[in-house]
Amino acid sequence: THFGFRTVAKEEKAGMVADVFHSVAAKYDLMNDLMSLGIHRIWKRFTIDCSGVRRGQKVLDLAGGTGDLTAKFSRIIGETGEVVLADINSSMLKMGRDKLRNKGVLGNVSYVQANAEALPFPDNTFDCITISFGLRNVTDKDKALASMFRVLKPGGRLLILEFSRPVFEPLSKAYDAYSFHVLPRIGELVAKDAESYRYLAESIRMHPDQETLKQMMTSAGFENTSFHNLTGGIVALHRGFKF
Ligand code: SAM
């Protein structure tokens, strides 16, 4: 099915996203490295470098999945800080917790099962919120942005790392071919799950482009919003502040 292109009911989309991530959880890290040729590590490193997070601060790694960003933040903030890895999906959350424990990350990490659309934290809680390759999967993105704005402290920043629109045509064509033909094959071979990776390609195409997402952040109340294209716009890092 090409369910990404149908107009689907909200509950239906949420259910599909849940199925996809229960299905891919066990192979998630391996697939990330294979599909991006390891480049996702560079995108994530850049995100950390733009976060401005310091020792003792409180960070929310939303849709944190297997916790790549959480692990890095945990080292930066030290024992006096706190990073919350929040994800809606229990399988992804479990993979994240097991992986971080094996890596021996500090006791400054907590794990919360939560929907980005209705974050279970008090107002003005976090110095920084990251959502990396997560917003695309959220059903009501405006509601999620409003929820993030609410739990961010005044002076805090939101960073959204997400697939976006390649900025020039030849790259866009090659990338389309890759994501619609090569990705599902890799999914089939490695994770025995072509359908989930077809969903991935379709969800990328459906996601708002750079300018639209920036506008959505502004509408949610964020200020000084900007974005930075990575790998020719295949991915973009958006940033916004709450003042
Ligand atoms: N942040 C990790 C990374 O960059 O590798 C994981 C990204 S993974 C592609 C997307 C994650 O978003 C999944 O773990 C999924 O469960 C989570 N997710 C999807 N919808 C969500 C929602 N409404 N609220 C919170 N997390 C959600």
mmCIF file of C-alpha atoms and ligand atoms in Angstrom:
data_model
loop_
_atom_site.group_PDB
_atom_site.id
_atom_site.type_symbol
_atom_site.label_atom_id
_atom_site.label_comp_id
_atom_site.label_asym_id
_atom_site.label_seq_id
_atom_site.Cartn_x
_atom_site.Cartn_y
_atom_site.Cartn_z
ATOM 1 C CA THR A 1 0.000 0.000 0.000
ATOM 2 C CA HIS A 2 1.069 3.561 -0.534
ATOM 3 C CA PHE A 3 -0.601 4.717 2.616
ATOM 4 C CA GLY A 4 1.590 7.800 2.871
ATOM 5 C CA PHE A 5 -0.319 9.355 -0.005
ATOM 6 C CA ARG A 6 -3.833 8.671 1.211
ATOM 7 C CA THR A 7 -5.652 10.969 3.537
ATOM 8 C CA VAL A 8 -5.701 8.853 6.645
ATOM 9 C CA ALA A 9 -7.608 9.284 9.862
ATOM 10 C CA LYS A 10 -5.507 10.472 12.790
ATOM 11 C CA GLU A 11 -5.899 7.238 14.724
ATOM 12 C CA GLU A 12 -4.948 5.295 11.624
ATOM 13 C CA LYS A 13 -1.709 7.218 11.120
ATOM 14 C CA ALA A 14 -0.776 6.872 14.805
ATOM 15 C CA GLY A 15 -1.412 3.124 14.585
ATOM 16 C CA MET A 16 0.708 2.764 11.457
ATOM 17 C CA VAL A 17 3.575 4.692 12.990
ATOM 18 C CA ALA A 18 3.380 2.472 16.070
ATOM 19 C CA ASP A 19 3.505 -0.682 13.922
ATOM 20 C CA VAL A 20 6.472 0.607 11.944
ATOM 21 C CA PHE A 21 8.553 1.355 15.029
ATOM 22 C CA HIS A 22 7.642 -1.830 16.887
ATOM 23 C CA SER A 23 8.740 -3.637 13.743
ATOM 24 C CA VAL A 24 12.030 -1.807 13.115
ATOM 25 C CA ALA A 25 13.176 -1.303 16.748
ATOM 26 C CA ALA A 26 15.565 -4.262 16.920
ATOM 27 C CA LYS A 27 17.366 -3.376 13.666
ATOM 28 C CA TYR A 28 16.987 0.395 13.964
ATOM 29 C CA ASP A 29 20.619 1.377 14.585
ATOM 30 C CA LEU A 30 22.040 -0.962 11.958
ATOM 31 C CA MET A 31 19.531 0.296 9.394
ATOM 32 C CA ASN A 32 20.357 3.927 10.160
ATOM 33 C CA ASP A 33 24.020 3.318 9.474
ATOM 34 C CA LEU A 34 23.334 1.337 6.299
ATOM 35 C CA MET A 35 20.744 3.668 4.824
ATOM 36 C CA SER A 36 22.600 6.900 5.484
ATOM 37 C CA LEU A 37 26.063 5.370 4.914
ATOM 38 C CA GLY A 38 26.867 6.474 8.448
ATOM 39 C CA ILE A 39 26.167 10.140 7.654
ATOM 40 C CA HIS A 40 23.415 10.385 10.304
ATOM 41 C CA ARG A 41 26.233 10.444 12.859
ATOM 42 C CA ILE A 42 27.555 13.683 11.320
ATOM 43 C CA TRP A 43 24.049 15.246 11.264
ATOM 44 C CA LYS A 44 23.602 14.361 14.929
ATOM 45 C CA ARG A 45 27.036 15.678 15.888
ATOM 46 C CA PHE A 46 26.181 18.978 14.179
ATOM 47 C CA THR A 47 22.913 19.112 16.139
ATOM 48 C CA ILE A 48 24.764 18.700 19.425
ATOM 49 C CA ASP A 49 27.232 21.422 18.402
ATOM 50 C CA CYS A 50 24.315 23.815 17.723
ATOM 51 C CA SER A 51 22.507 22.999 20.954
ATOM 52 C CA GLY A 52 24.532 25.293 23.202
ATOM 53 C CA VAL A 53 23.836 22.813 26.025
ATOM 54 C CA ARG A 54 26.080 23.227 29.060
ATOM 55 C CA ARG A 55 26.891 21.441 32.264
ATOM 56 C CA GLY A 56 23.975 21.227 34.718
ATOM 57 C CA GLN A 57 21.230 21.885 32.146
ATOM 58 C CA LYS A 58 17.995 20.028 31.559
ATOM 59 C CA VAL A 59 17.441 18.551 28.093
ATOM 60 C CA LEU A 60 14.514 16.758 26.460
ATOM 61 C CA ASP A 61 15.431 14.337 23.657
ATOM 62 C CA LEU A 62 11.962 13.931 22.211
ATOM 63 C CA ALA A 63 11.137 10.952 19.971
ATOM 64 C CA GLY A 64 14.573 9.946 21.220
ATOM 65 C CA GLY A 65 14.291 6.321 20.102
ATOM 66 C CA THR A 66 17.539 4.450 20.629
ATOM 67 C CA GLY A 67 19.090 7.486 22.295
ATOM 68 C CA ASP A 68 22.013 8.640 20.105
ATOM 69 C CA LEU A 69 21.531 12.284 21.112
ATOM 70 C CA THR A 70 20.688 11.390 24.721
ATOM 71 C CA ALA A 71 24.048 9.606 25.107
ATOM 72 C CA LYS A 72 25.929 12.670 23.881
ATOM 73 C CA PHE A 73 23.937 15.105 26.051
ATOM 74 C CA SER A 74 24.428 12.893 29.096
ATOM 75 C CA ARG A 75 28.186 13.418 28.851
ATOM 76 C CA ILE A 76 27.910 17.188 28.322
ATOM 77 C CA ILE A 77 25.537 18.001 31.179
ATOM 78 C CA GLY A 78 27.367 15.952 33.820
ATOM 79 C CA GLU A 79 25.990 14.756 37.134
ATOM 80 C CA THR A 80 24.156 17.956 37.936
ATOM 81 C CA GLY A 81 22.179 17.966 34.690
ATOM 82 C CA GLU A 82 19.334 15.815 33.459
ATOM 83 C CA VAL A 83 18.347 14.445 30.085
ATOM 84 C CA VAL A 84 14.928 12.953 29.506
ATOM 85 C CA LEU A 85 14.612 10.477 26.641
ATOM 86 C CA ALA A 86 10.936 10.529 25.688
ATOM 87 C CA ASP A 87 9.349 8.355 23.018
ATOM 88 C CA ILE A 88 5.807 7.205 22.315
ATOM 89 C CA ASN A 89 6.886 3.692 21.409
ATOM 90 C CA SER A 90 7.685 1.150 24.144
ATOM 91 C CA SER A 91 9.859 -1.029 21.849
ATOM 92 C CA MET A 92 12.055 1.907 20.802
ATOM 93 C CA LEU A 93 12.246 3.148 24.389
ATOM 94 C CA LYS A 94 13.363 -0.286 25.577
ATOM 95 C CA MET A 95 16.045 -0.492 22.847
ATOM 96 C CA GLY A 96 17.246 2.961 23.908
ATOM 97 C CA ARG A 97 17.372 2.116 27.594
ATOM 98 C CA ASP A 98 19.203 -1.178 27.022
ATOM 99 C CA LYS A 99 21.707 0.415 24.653
ATOM 100 C CA LEU A 100 22.488 3.353 26.935
ATOM 101 C CA ARG A 101 22.861 1.101 29.962
ATOM 102 C CA ASN A 102 25.274 -1.131 28.017
ATOM 103 C CA LYS A 103 27.235 1.964 27.037
ATOM 104 C CA GLY A 104 27.440 2.846 30.721
ATOM 105 C CA VAL A 105 25.875 6.301 30.420
ATOM 106 C CA LEU A 106 25.564 8.288 33.617
ATOM 107 C CA GLY A 107 22.581 8.106 35.952
ATOM 108 C CA ASN A 108 21.490 11.527 34.693
ATOM 109 C CA VAL A 109 19.143 10.013 32.074
ATOM 110 C CA SER A 110 15.478 9.229 32.618
ATOM 111 C CA TYR A 111 13.094 7.470 30.249
ATOM 112 C CA VAL A 112 9.509 8.551 29.698
ATOM 113 C CA GLN A 113 6.885 7.091 27.384
ATOM 114 C CA ALA A 114 5.134 10.165 26.014
ATOM 115 C CA ASN A 115 3.355 11.555 22.984
ATOM 116 C CA ALA A 116 4.975 14.700 21.569
ATOM 117 C CA GLU A 117 1.483 16.157 21.124
ATOM 118 C CA ALA A 118 0.756 16.142 24.868
ATOM 119 C CA LEU A 119 4.008 16.284 26.813
ATOM 120 C CA PRO A 120 3.593 15.235 30.459
ATOM 121 C CA PHE A 121 5.925 17.913 31.901
ATOM 122 C CA PRO A 122 5.259 21.199 33.698
ATOM 123 C CA ASP A 123 5.569 24.516 31.829
ATOM 124 C CA ASN A 124 9.101 25.957 31.483
ATOM 125 C CA THR A 125 10.999 22.754 32.336
ATOM 126 C CA PHE A 126 13.781 22.334 29.737
ATOM 127 C CA ASP A 127 16.763 24.422 28.606
ATOM 128 C CA CYS A 128 16.851 22.588 25.291
ATOM 129 C CA ILE A 129 14.575 20.247 23.351
ATOM 130 C CA THR A 130 15.753 18.149 20.431
ATOM 131 C CA ILE A 131 13.572 16.108 18.127
ATOM 132 C CA SER A 132 15.661 14.171 15.649
ATOM 133 C CA PHE A 133 13.945 12.328 12.784
ATOM 134 C CA GLY A 134 10.820 12.296 14.920
ATOM 135 C CA LEU A 135 8.557 15.204 13.939
ATOM 136 C CA ARG A 136 7.846 13.599 10.560
ATOM 137 C CA ASN A 137 6.064 10.761 12.344
ATOM 138 C CA VAL A 138 3.908 12.935 14.579
ATOM 139 C CA THR A 139 0.269 13.172 13.488
ATOM 140 C CA ASP A 140 -0.521 16.721 14.643
ATOM 141 C CA LYS A 141 2.725 18.643 14.223
ATOM 142 C CA ASP A 142 1.280 22.030 15.234
ATOM 143 C CA LYS A 143 0.000 20.559 18.472
ATOM 144 C CA ALA A 144 3.401 18.972 19.107
ATOM 145 C CA LEU A 145 5.226 22.273 18.465
ATOM 146 C CA ALA A 146 2.872 24.055 20.882
ATOM 147 C CA SER A 147 3.501 21.384 23.498
ATOM 148 C CA MET A 148 7.285 21.748 23.070
ATOM 149 C CA PHE A 149 6.993 25.523 23.356
ATOM 150 C CA ARG A 150 5.077 25.162 26.617
ATOM 151 C CA VAL A 151 7.637 22.900 28.339
ATOM 152 C CA LEU A 152 10.668 24.907 27.145
ATOM 153 C CA LYS A 153 12.104 27.453 29.603
ATOM 154 C CA PRO A 154 12.200 31.108 28.547
ATOM 155 C CA GLY A 155 15.608 31.485 26.883
ATOM 156 C CA GLY A 156 15.545 27.830 25.857
ATOM 157 C CA ARG A 157 15.922 26.483 22.344
ATOM 158 C CA LEU A 158 14.291 23.870 20.168
ATOM 159 C CA LEU A 159 16.289 21.941 17.556
ATOM 160 C CA ILE A 160 14.497 19.910 14.903
ATOM 161 C CA LEU A 161 16.652 17.570 12.835
ATOM 162 C CA GLU A 162 14.588 16.119 10.026
ATOM 163 C CA PHE A 163 14.566 15.054 6.401
ATOM 164 C CA SER A 164 13.760 17.989 4.181
ATOM 165 C CA ARG A 165 13.869 19.038 0.507
ATOM 166 C CA PRO A 166 17.085 18.647 -1.518
ATOM 167 C CA VAL A 167 17.991 22.075 -2.835
ATOM 168 C CA PHE A 168 18.895 21.217 -6.420
ATOM 169 C CA GLU A 169 17.108 19.102 -8.971
ATOM 170 C CA PRO A 170 19.696 16.397 -9.892
ATOM 171 C CA LEU A 171 20.198 15.574 -6.213
ATOM 172 C CA SER A 172 16.446 15.527 -5.706
ATOM 173 C CA LYS A 173 15.968 12.995 -8.551
ATOM 174 C CA ALA A 174 18.766 10.729 -7.381
ATOM 175 C CA TYR A 175 17.481 10.901 -3.841
ATOM 176 C CA ASP A 176 13.922 10.014 -4.902
ATOM 177 C CA ALA A 177 15.207 6.991 -6.793
ATOM 178 C CA TYR A 178 17.272 5.977 -3.801
ATOM 179 C CA SER A 179 14.491 6.335 -1.263
ATOM 180 C CA PHE A 180 11.737 4.686 -3.302
ATOM 181 C CA HIS A 181 13.786 1.851 -4.832
ATOM 182 C CA VAL A 182 16.924 1.232 -2.828
ATOM 183 C CA LEU A 183 15.624 1.880 0.701
ATOM 184 C CA PRO A 184 12.770 -0.681 0.622
ATOM 185 C CA ARG A 185 15.239 -3.251 -0.794
ATOM 186 C CA ILE A 186 17.662 -2.711 2.065
ATOM 187 C CA GLY A 187 14.675 -2.916 4.422
ATOM 188 C CA GLU A 188 13.636 -6.188 2.851
ATOM 189 C CA LEU A 189 17.094 -7.731 2.963
ATOM 190 C CA VAL A 190 18.270 -6.607 6.371
ATOM 191 C CA ALA A 191 15.137 -6.072 8.429
ATOM 192 C CA LYS A 192 12.831 -8.380 6.410
ATOM 193 C CA ASP A 193 10.437 -5.478 6.290
ATOM 194 C CA ALA A 194 10.132 -3.567 3.013
ATOM 195 C CA GLU A 195 6.791 -2.024 3.982
ATOM 196 C CA SER A 196 8.133 -0.070 6.949
ATOM 197 C CA TYR A 197 10.910 1.375 4.814
ATOM 198 C CA ARG A 198 8.413 2.281 2.115
ATOM 199 C CA TYR A 199 6.537 4.177 4.830
ATOM 200 C CA LEU A 200 9.810 5.933 5.659
ATOM 201 C CA ALA A 201 10.294 7.114 2.063
ATOM 202 C CA GLU A 202 6.704 8.294 1.824
ATOM 203 C CA SER A 203 6.742 10.088 5.156
ATOM 204 C CA ILE A 204 9.855 11.966 4.040
ATOM 205 C CA ARG A 205 8.131 13.145 0.875
ATOM 206 C CA MET A 206 5.055 14.272 2.816
ATOM 207 C CA HIS A 207 7.008 16.266 5.408
ATOM 208 C CA PRO A 208 6.878 20.092 5.204
ATOM 209 C CA ASP A 209 9.816 21.712 3.418
ATOM 210 C CA GLN A 210 12.348 24.038 5.072
ATOM 211 C CA GLU A 211 10.357 27.295 4.809
ATOM 212 C CA THR A 212 7.037 25.703 5.779
ATOM 213 C CA LEU A 213 8.456 24.112 8.912
ATOM 214 C CA LYS A 214 10.132 27.393 9.873
ATOM 215 C CA GLN A 215 6.764 29.124 9.502
ATOM 216 C CA MET A 216 5.068 26.458 11.633
ATOM 217 C CA MET A 217 7.639 27.070 14.388
ATOM 218 C CA THR A 218 6.964 30.806 14.269
ATOM 219 C CA SER A 219 3.208 30.174 14.489
ATOM 220 C CA ALA A 220 3.779 28.040 17.589
ATOM 221 C CA GLY A 221 5.496 31.018 19.256
ATOM 222 C CA PHE A 222 9.185 30.362 18.557
ATOM 223 C CA GLU A 223 11.392 33.358 17.800
ATOM 224 C CA ASN A 224 14.630 33.852 15.849
ATOM 225 C CA THR A 225 13.763 30.739 13.860
ATOM 226 C CA SER A 226 16.251 29.593 11.242
ATOM 227 C CA PHE A 227 17.357 26.476 9.432
ATOM 228 C CA HIS A 228 20.586 25.042 8.147
ATOM 229 C CA ASN A 229 20.618 22.590 5.231
ATOM 230 C CA LEU A 230 22.770 19.505 5.594
ATOM 231 C CA THR A 231 23.873 17.224 2.735
ATOM 232 C CA GLY A 232 22.244 19.507 0.139
ATOM 233 C CA GLY A 233 18.946 19.781 1.991
ATOM 234 C CA ILE A 234 18.330 16.038 2.261
ATOM 235 C CA VAL A 235 18.254 16.936 5.932
ATOM 236 C CA ALA A 236 17.741 20.292 7.650
ATOM 237 C CA LEU A 237 18.351 21.443 11.197
ATOM 238 C CA HIS A 238 15.746 23.992 12.323
ATOM 239 C CA ARG A 239 16.305 26.098 15.395
ATOM 240 C CA GLY A 240 13.999 28.363 17.358
ATOM 241 C CA PHE A 241 13.980 30.102 20.732
ATOM 242 C CA LYS A 242 11.413 30.803 23.405
ATOM 243 C CA PHE A 243 11.903 34.234 24.911
HETATM 244 N N1 SAM B 1 15.655 10.342 17.606
HETATM 245 C C1 SAM B 1 16.112 9.036 17.191
HETATM 246 C C2 SAM B 1 17.166 9.165 16.133
HETATM 247 O O1 SAM B 1 17.391 10.271 15.660
HETATM 248 O O2 SAM B 1 17.790 8.160 15.768
HETATM 249 C C3 SAM B 1 14.956 8.148 16.741
HETATM 250 C C4 SAM B 1 14.227 8.593 15.497
HETATM 251 S S1 SAM B 1 13.040 7.426 14.914
HETATM 252 C C5 SAM B 1 13.188 7.598 13.158
HETATM 253 C C6 SAM B 1 11.497 8.204 15.229
HETATM 254 C C7 SAM B 1 10.985 8.016 16.632
HETATM 255 O O3 SAM B 1 9.846 8.849 16.810
HETATM 256 C C8 SAM B 1 10.529 6.593 16.941
HETATM 257 O O4 SAM B 1 11.231 6.102 18.037
HETATM 258 C C9 SAM B 1 9.035 6.753 17.234
HETATM 259 O O5 SAM B 1 8.546 5.864 18.192
HETATM 260 C C10 SAM B 1 8.971 8.196 17.706
HETATM 261 N N2 SAM B 1 7.647 8.824 17.621
HETATM 262 C C11 SAM B 1 6.755 8.744 16.616
HETATM 263 N N3 SAM B 1 5.646 9.463 16.890
HETATM 264 C C12 SAM B 1 5.839 10.021 18.109
HETATM 265 C C13 SAM B 1 5.054 10.870 18.947
HETATM 266 N N4 SAM B 1 3.840 11.291 18.575
HETATM 267 N N5 SAM B 1 5.565 11.237 20.137
HETATM 268 C C14 SAM B 1 6.789 10.814 20.529
HETATM 269 N N6 SAM B 1 7.577 10.012 19.793
HETATM 270 C C15 SAM B 1 7.112 9.616 18.594
#
